[in-house]
Amino acid sequence: MINSILLFVGALLVLLLAARYFTKAAEAIGQYFKLPTFVIGVFIVGIGTSLPELVSAVMAVKNNVPEIVAGNIIGSNISNLLLITGAVTVINRQSIVLKSKYIFIDLHYLIGAFLVFFTIVFDKHIYLFEAIILLLIFFTYAFYLVKNDESDEVEVAVAATTTSENKFPLLQLFILLAASVAIYFGAEYTIAAVTDIATALQIAPSIIALTVLSLGTTLPELFVNIAAISSGKAEMAIGNILGSCIFNTLIVPSVASFFGSLKIPEDIAHFSLPMMMVSGLFFYLLTQDKRISVWEGLLFIFIYILFIYQVTTLHF
């Protein structure tokens, strides 16, 4: 049991660090090829922070524990919306004003993505044709954002993280390849450790994924958003959270479904899935005044603690 816990912590740390180096290297290579700043800032950084969830989902299906995927997706979304948003607001120490049109585009797509996901998993399965539907919805969302990208805000956000390069960044390419290998093995050993811990505790692996794994895989979002706050871009941190949730909901189960049929465990479907929907709706309603206060951030954190307490009381 202790060995499994140590393996989990070590493998998760490798996964998170590798994802961070992968993202930085991809940014540098994207800058060299003069990719649009939107592609670099939103897609490379956004996908990079969600790599732990994505690769863990694929490895879970390949290791014949697909129930981990649903737990990780739902747990990560709840963690992002409640815990990470709350932490970001409290660290900011003042209300976060939401004035960008992109925030509200993301908000509506978030609710729509949650609703579609809820509908698809109502029968407790995600099949290949349903995965294709989720992919199409995500690409529609991405196309809409690219088409309407007329804001200087994205340019400013990316300018702080990119520099011009005259020579091809060979070192960054090597880091990208090495990080990819580390992500693969980090995810493989993370899933193996989750399975071992669940077996030792005699509980479903999906519950470990819903709590411990999902919390661990949302750490990149927390680190990125703390950096955004330090740069005076607290609103961008909220955009990162929403974009990550949309990616988790639409892309992660879609890609994982190409490796096998996904199943939604009964305990996840009856409590945690509705909780994800409620969290999204609560977030949507609370931000209609275009601001998130520190007290509202504390409320988000308190609700997340209640959620974890309820899950652990029921299953541990």
Coordinates of C-alpha atoms in Angstrom, one line a residue:
M1 CA 0.0 0.0 0.0
I2 CA 2.8 2.5 1.0
N3 CA 4.7 1.5 -2.1
S4 CA 1.7 2.2 -4.3
I5 CA 1.1 5.6 -2.7
L6 CA 4.8 6.5 -3.2
L7 CA 4.5 5.3 -6.8
F8 CA 1.4 7.4 -7.4
V9 CA 3.0 10.6 -6.0
G10 CA 6.2 10.1 -7.9
A11 CA 4.5 9.2 -11.2
L12 CA 2.0 12.1 -10.9
L13 CA 4.9 14.5 -10.2
V14 CA 6.7 13.2 -13.3
L15 CA 3.5 13.6 -15.3
L16 CA 2.9 17.2 -14.2
L17 CA 6.5 18.3 -14.7
A18 CA 6.7 16.7 -18.1
A19 CA 3.4 18.4 -19.2
R20 CA 4.8 21.7 -18.1
Y21 CA 8.1 21.3 -20.1
F22 CA 6.1 19.9 -23.1
T23 CA 4.0 23.1 -23.1
K24 CA 7.0 25.5 -22.8
A25 CA 8.8 23.6 -25.6
A26 CA 5.7 23.6 -27.8
E27 CA 5.3 27.3 -27.3
A28 CA 8.9 28.0 -28.4
I29 CA 8.5 25.8 -31.6
G30 CA 5.2 27.4 -32.4
Q31 CA 6.8 30.8 -32.1
Y32 CA 9.6 29.8 -34.5
F33 CA 7.1 28.7 -37.1
K34 CA 5.2 31.9 -36.6
L35 CA 2.0 30.2 -35.6
P36 CA -0.9 32.7 -34.8
T37 CA -0.7 33.8 -31.2
F38 CA -4.2 32.5 -30.6
V39 CA -3.1 29.0 -31.5
I40 CA 0.0 29.3 -29.3
G41 CA -1.8 30.9 -26.4
V42 CA -5.1 29.1 -26.3
F43 CA -4.5 25.7 -27.9
I44 CA -0.9 24.9 -27.0
V45 CA -1.0 26.3 -23.5
G46 CA -4.6 25.1 -23.0
I47 CA -3.9 21.6 -24.2
G48 CA -0.7 21.5 -22.3
T49 CA -2.3 22.1 -19.0
S50 CA -4.9 19.3 -19.8
L51 CA -2.3 16.8 -21.0
P52 CA -2.3 14.9 -17.6
E53 CA -6.1 14.3 -17.9
L54 CA -5.8 13.4 -21.6
V55 CA -2.9 10.9 -21.4
S56 CA -4.2 9.4 -18.1
A57 CA -7.5 8.7 -19.8
V58 CA -5.9 7.0 -22.8
M59 CA -3.7 4.9 -20.5
A60 CA -6.7 4.0 -18.3
V61 CA -8.5 2.6 -21.3
K62 CA -5.4 0.7 -22.6
N63 CA -5.0 -0.8 -19.1
N64 CA -8.6 -2.0 -19.1
V65 CA -9.8 0.4 -16.3
P66 CA -12.0 2.8 -18.3
E67 CA -14.0 3.8 -15.3
I68 CA -11.1 5.9 -14.2
V69 CA -11.7 8.2 -17.2
A70 CA -15.1 9.4 -16.1
G71 CA -14.0 9.9 -12.5
N72 CA -11.0 12.0 -13.7
I73 CA -13.0 14.1 -16.1
I74 CA -15.8 14.8 -13.7
G75 CA -13.5 15.3 -10.7
S76 CA -11.2 17.6 -12.7
N77 CA -14.1 19.8 -13.9
I78 CA -15.5 20.1 -10.4
S79 CA -12.0 20.8 -9.0
N80 CA -11.4 23.5 -11.7
L81 CA -14.8 25.3 -11.3
L82 CA -14.9 25.2 -7.5
L83 CA -11.4 24.7 -5.9
I84 CA -9.2 26.4 -8.6
T85 CA -11.6 29.3 -9.2
G86 CA -11.9 29.8 -5.4
A87 CA -8.1 29.6 -4.9
V88 CA -7.5 32.1 -7.8
T89 CA -10.0 34.6 -6.4
V90 CA -8.7 34.3 -2.8
I91 CA -5.0 34.7 -4.0
N92 CA -6.0 37.7 -6.1
R93 CA -7.4 39.2 -2.8
Q94 CA -10.0 41.3 -4.7
S95 CA -12.9 40.8 -7.0
I96 CA -12.1 39.5 -10.5
V97 CA -14.0 41.6 -13.0
L98 CA -15.1 39.7 -16.1
K99 CA -15.3 42.1 -19.0
S100 CA -13.9 40.0 -21.9
K101 CA -16.4 38.7 -24.5
Y102 CA -14.4 35.5 -24.6
I103 CA -15.2 34.7 -21.0
F104 CA -19.0 34.6 -21.7
I105 CA -18.5 32.7 -25.0
D106 CA -16.6 30.1 -22.9
L107 CA -19.4 30.2 -20.2
H108 CA -22.1 29.3 -22.7
Y109 CA -20.0 26.7 -24.4
L110 CA -19.2 25.2 -21.0
I111 CA -22.9 24.8 -20.1
G112 CA -23.6 23.4 -23.5
A113 CA -20.6 21.0 -23.3
F114 CA -21.8 19.8 -19.9
L115 CA -25.3 19.3 -21.1
V116 CA -24.2 17.3 -24.2
F117 CA -21.8 15.2 -22.0
F118 CA -24.6 14.5 -19.5
T119 CA -27.0 13.4 -22.3
I120 CA -24.4 11.2 -23.9
V121 CA -23.4 9.4 -20.7
F122 CA -27.0 9.0 -19.6
D123 CA -26.9 5.3 -20.6
K124 CA -23.5 5.1 -18.7
H125 CA -21.5 4.4 -21.9
I126 CA -19.6 6.6 -24.4
Y127 CA -19.4 4.9 -27.8
L128 CA -17.3 5.9 -30.8
F129 CA -20.0 7.8 -32.7
E130 CA -20.8 9.8 -29.6
A131 CA -17.1 10.6 -29.2
I132 CA -17.1 12.0 -32.8
I133 CA -20.0 14.2 -31.8
L134 CA -18.0 15.6 -28.9
L135 CA -15.0 16.2 -31.2
L136 CA -17.2 18.1 -33.7
I137 CA -18.6 20.3 -31.0
F138 CA -15.1 21.1 -29.8
F139 CA -13.9 22.0 -33.3
T140 CA -17.0 24.2 -33.8
Y141 CA -16.1 26.0 -30.6
A142 CA -12.4 26.4 -31.7
F143 CA -13.4 27.6 -35.1
Y144 CA -15.8 30.2 -33.6
L145 CA -13.0 31.5 -31.3
V146 CA -10.5 31.7 -34.2
K147 CA -13.0 33.4 -36.5
N148 CA -13.9 36.0 -33.9
D149 CA -10.3 36.6 -32.6
E150 CA -10.2 40.4 -32.9
S151 CA -9.1 41.2 -29.3
D152 CA -5.7 42.5 -28.3
E153 CA -6.1 40.7 -25.0
V154 CA -4.9 37.4 -26.4
E155 CA -1.9 39.1 -28.0
V156 CA -0.9 40.6 -24.7
A157 CA -1.5 37.4 -22.8
V158 CA 0.8 35.5 -25.1
A159 CA 3.4 38.2 -25.6
A160 CA 4.6 37.6 -22.0
T161 CA 5.3 33.9 -22.6
T162 CA 6.9 34.0 -26.1
T163 CA 10.1 35.4 -27.6
S164 CA 11.3 35.6 -31.1
E165 CA 13.7 32.9 -32.3
N166 CA 16.0 33.2 -35.3
K167 CA 17.4 29.6 -35.2
F168 CA 15.4 26.5 -35.0
P169 CA 15.1 25.6 -31.3
L170 CA 16.7 22.2 -31.4
L171 CA 17.0 22.1 -27.6
Q172 CA 13.2 22.7 -27.3
L173 CA 12.6 19.9 -29.8
F174 CA 14.6 17.5 -27.7
I175 CA 12.8 18.7 -24.6
L176 CA 9.5 18.2 -26.4
L177 CA 10.4 14.6 -27.3
A178 CA 11.8 13.8 -23.9
A179 CA 8.7 15.3 -22.2
S180 CA 6.4 13.2 -24.4
V181 CA 8.2 10.0 -23.3
A182 CA 8.0 11.1 -19.6
I183 CA 4.3 11.9 -20.0
Y184 CA 3.6 8.5 -21.4
F185 CA 5.4 6.6 -18.6
G186 CA 4.2 9.1 -15.9
A187 CA 0.6 8.4 -17.0
E188 CA 1.1 4.7 -17.2
Y189 CA 2.5 4.4 -13.7
T190 CA -0.1 6.8 -12.3
I191 CA -2.9 4.7 -13.6
A192 CA -1.2 1.5 -12.3
A193 CA -0.8 3.1 -8.8
V194 CA -4.4 4.2 -8.8
T195 CA -5.5 0.7 -9.6
D196 CA -3.3 -0.8 -6.8
I197 CA -4.5 1.7 -4.2
A198 CA -8.1 1.1 -5.1
T199 CA -7.6 -2.7 -4.8
A200 CA -5.9 -2.3 -1.4
L201 CA -8.7 0.0 -0.1
Q202 CA -11.3 -2.2 -1.7
I203 CA -13.0 0.6 -3.5
A204 CA -13.6 1.4 -7.1
P205 CA -10.7 3.0 -9.0
S206 CA -13.1 5.6 -10.3
I207 CA -13.5 7.0 -6.8
I208 CA -9.7 7.5 -6.5
A209 CA -9.7 9.1 -9.9
L210 CA -12.6 11.4 -8.8
T211 CA -10.8 12.6 -5.8
V212 CA -7.0 12.2 -5.5
L213 CA -6.2 11.8 -9.2
S214 CA -8.4 14.7 -10.4
L215 CA -7.0 17.0 -7.8
G216 CA -3.5 16.1 -8.8
T217 CA -4.1 16.6 -12.6
T218 CA -5.6 20.1 -12.1
L219 CA -2.4 21.3 -10.5
P220 CA -1.0 22.6 -13.9
E221 CA -4.1 24.9 -14.2
L222 CA -3.4 26.2 -10.7
F223 CA 0.2 27.0 -11.4
V224 CA -0.6 28.7 -14.7
N225 CA -3.4 30.7 -13.2
I226 CA -1.2 31.8 -10.2
A227 CA 1.3 33.1 -12.8
A228 CA -1.5 34.9 -14.6
I229 CA -2.5 36.6 -11.4
S230 CA 1.1 37.6 -10.7
S231 CA 1.1 39.3 -14.1
G232 CA -2.1 41.2 -13.4
K233 CA -4.2 39.0 -15.6
A234 CA -6.7 37.5 -13.1
E235 CA -9.5 37.5 -15.7
M236 CA -7.3 35.4 -18.1
A237 CA -7.0 32.8 -15.2
I238 CA -10.8 32.4 -15.2
G239 CA -10.7 31.9 -19.0
N240 CA -8.0 29.2 -18.6
I241 CA -10.3 27.4 -16.1
L242 CA -13.3 27.5 -18.4
G243 CA -11.2 26.4 -21.5
S244 CA -9.7 23.5 -19.5
C245 CA -13.2 22.3 -18.5
I246 CA -14.4 22.5 -22.1
F247 CA -11.3 20.6 -23.3
N248 CA -11.7 18.0 -20.5
T249 CA -15.4 17.4 -21.3
L250 CA -15.2 17.2 -25.1
I251 CA -11.7 16.1 -26.1
V252 CA -10.6 13.8 -23.2
P253 CA -13.5 11.2 -23.5
S254 CA -13.4 11.5 -27.3
V255 CA -9.7 10.6 -27.7
A256 CA -10.0 7.9 -25.0
S257 CA -13.0 6.4 -26.8
F258 CA -10.8 5.6 -29.9
F259 CA -9.0 3.1 -27.7
G260 CA -12.1 1.4 -26.3
S261 CA -15.7 1.9 -25.1
L262 CA -16.0 4.0 -22.0
K263 CA -18.2 3.1 -19.0
I264 CA -19.7 5.5 -16.4
P265 CA -19.9 3.7 -13.0
E266 CA -23.2 3.8 -11.2
D267 CA -21.8 5.7 -8.2
I268 CA -20.3 8.4 -10.4
A269 CA -23.5 8.7 -12.5
H270 CA -25.8 9.1 -9.5
F271 CA -23.9 11.7 -7.5
S272 CA -20.8 13.2 -9.1
L273 CA -22.1 13.7 -12.6
P274 CA -25.1 15.7 -11.4
M275 CA -22.7 17.6 -9.1
M276 CA -20.6 18.6 -12.1
M277 CA -23.8 19.9 -13.8
V278 CA -24.8 21.8 -10.7
S279 CA -21.3 23.3 -10.3
G280 CA -21.3 24.5 -13.9
L281 CA -24.8 26.1 -13.5
F282 CA -23.9 27.6 -10.1
F283 CA -20.7 29.1 -11.7
Y284 CA -22.8 30.5 -14.6
L285 CA -25.4 32.1 -12.4
L286 CA -22.9 33.6 -9.9
T287 CA -20.9 35.3 -12.7
Q288 CA -23.9 37.0 -14.3
D289 CA -22.9 40.3 -12.6
K290 CA -19.5 40.0 -14.4
R291 CA -17.4 39.6 -11.3
I292 CA -16.3 37.0 -8.8
S293 CA -15.8 38.4 -5.3
V294 CA -13.4 37.0 -2.7
W295 CA -16.4 35.8 -0.6
E296 CA -17.8 34.0 -3.7
G297 CA -14.4 32.4 -4.1
L298 CA -14.4 31.2 -0.5
L299 CA -17.9 29.8 -1.1
F300 CA -16.6 27.8 -4.1
I301 CA -13.9 26.3 -1.9
F302 CA -16.4 25.5 0.8
I303 CA -18.7 23.7 -1.7
Y304 CA -15.7 21.7 -3.0
I305 CA -14.8 20.6 0.5
L306 CA -18.4 19.5 1.1
F307 CA -18.3 17.5 -2.2
I308 CA -15.0 15.7 -1.2
Y309 CA -16.4 15.0 2.2
Q310 CA -19.6 13.5 0.8
V311 CA -17.6 11.3 -1.7
T312 CA -15.2 10.1 0.9
T313 CA -18.0 9.4 3.5
L314 CA -19.9 7.3 0.9
H315 CA -16.9 5.3 -0.4
F316 CA -13.9 5.3 1.9

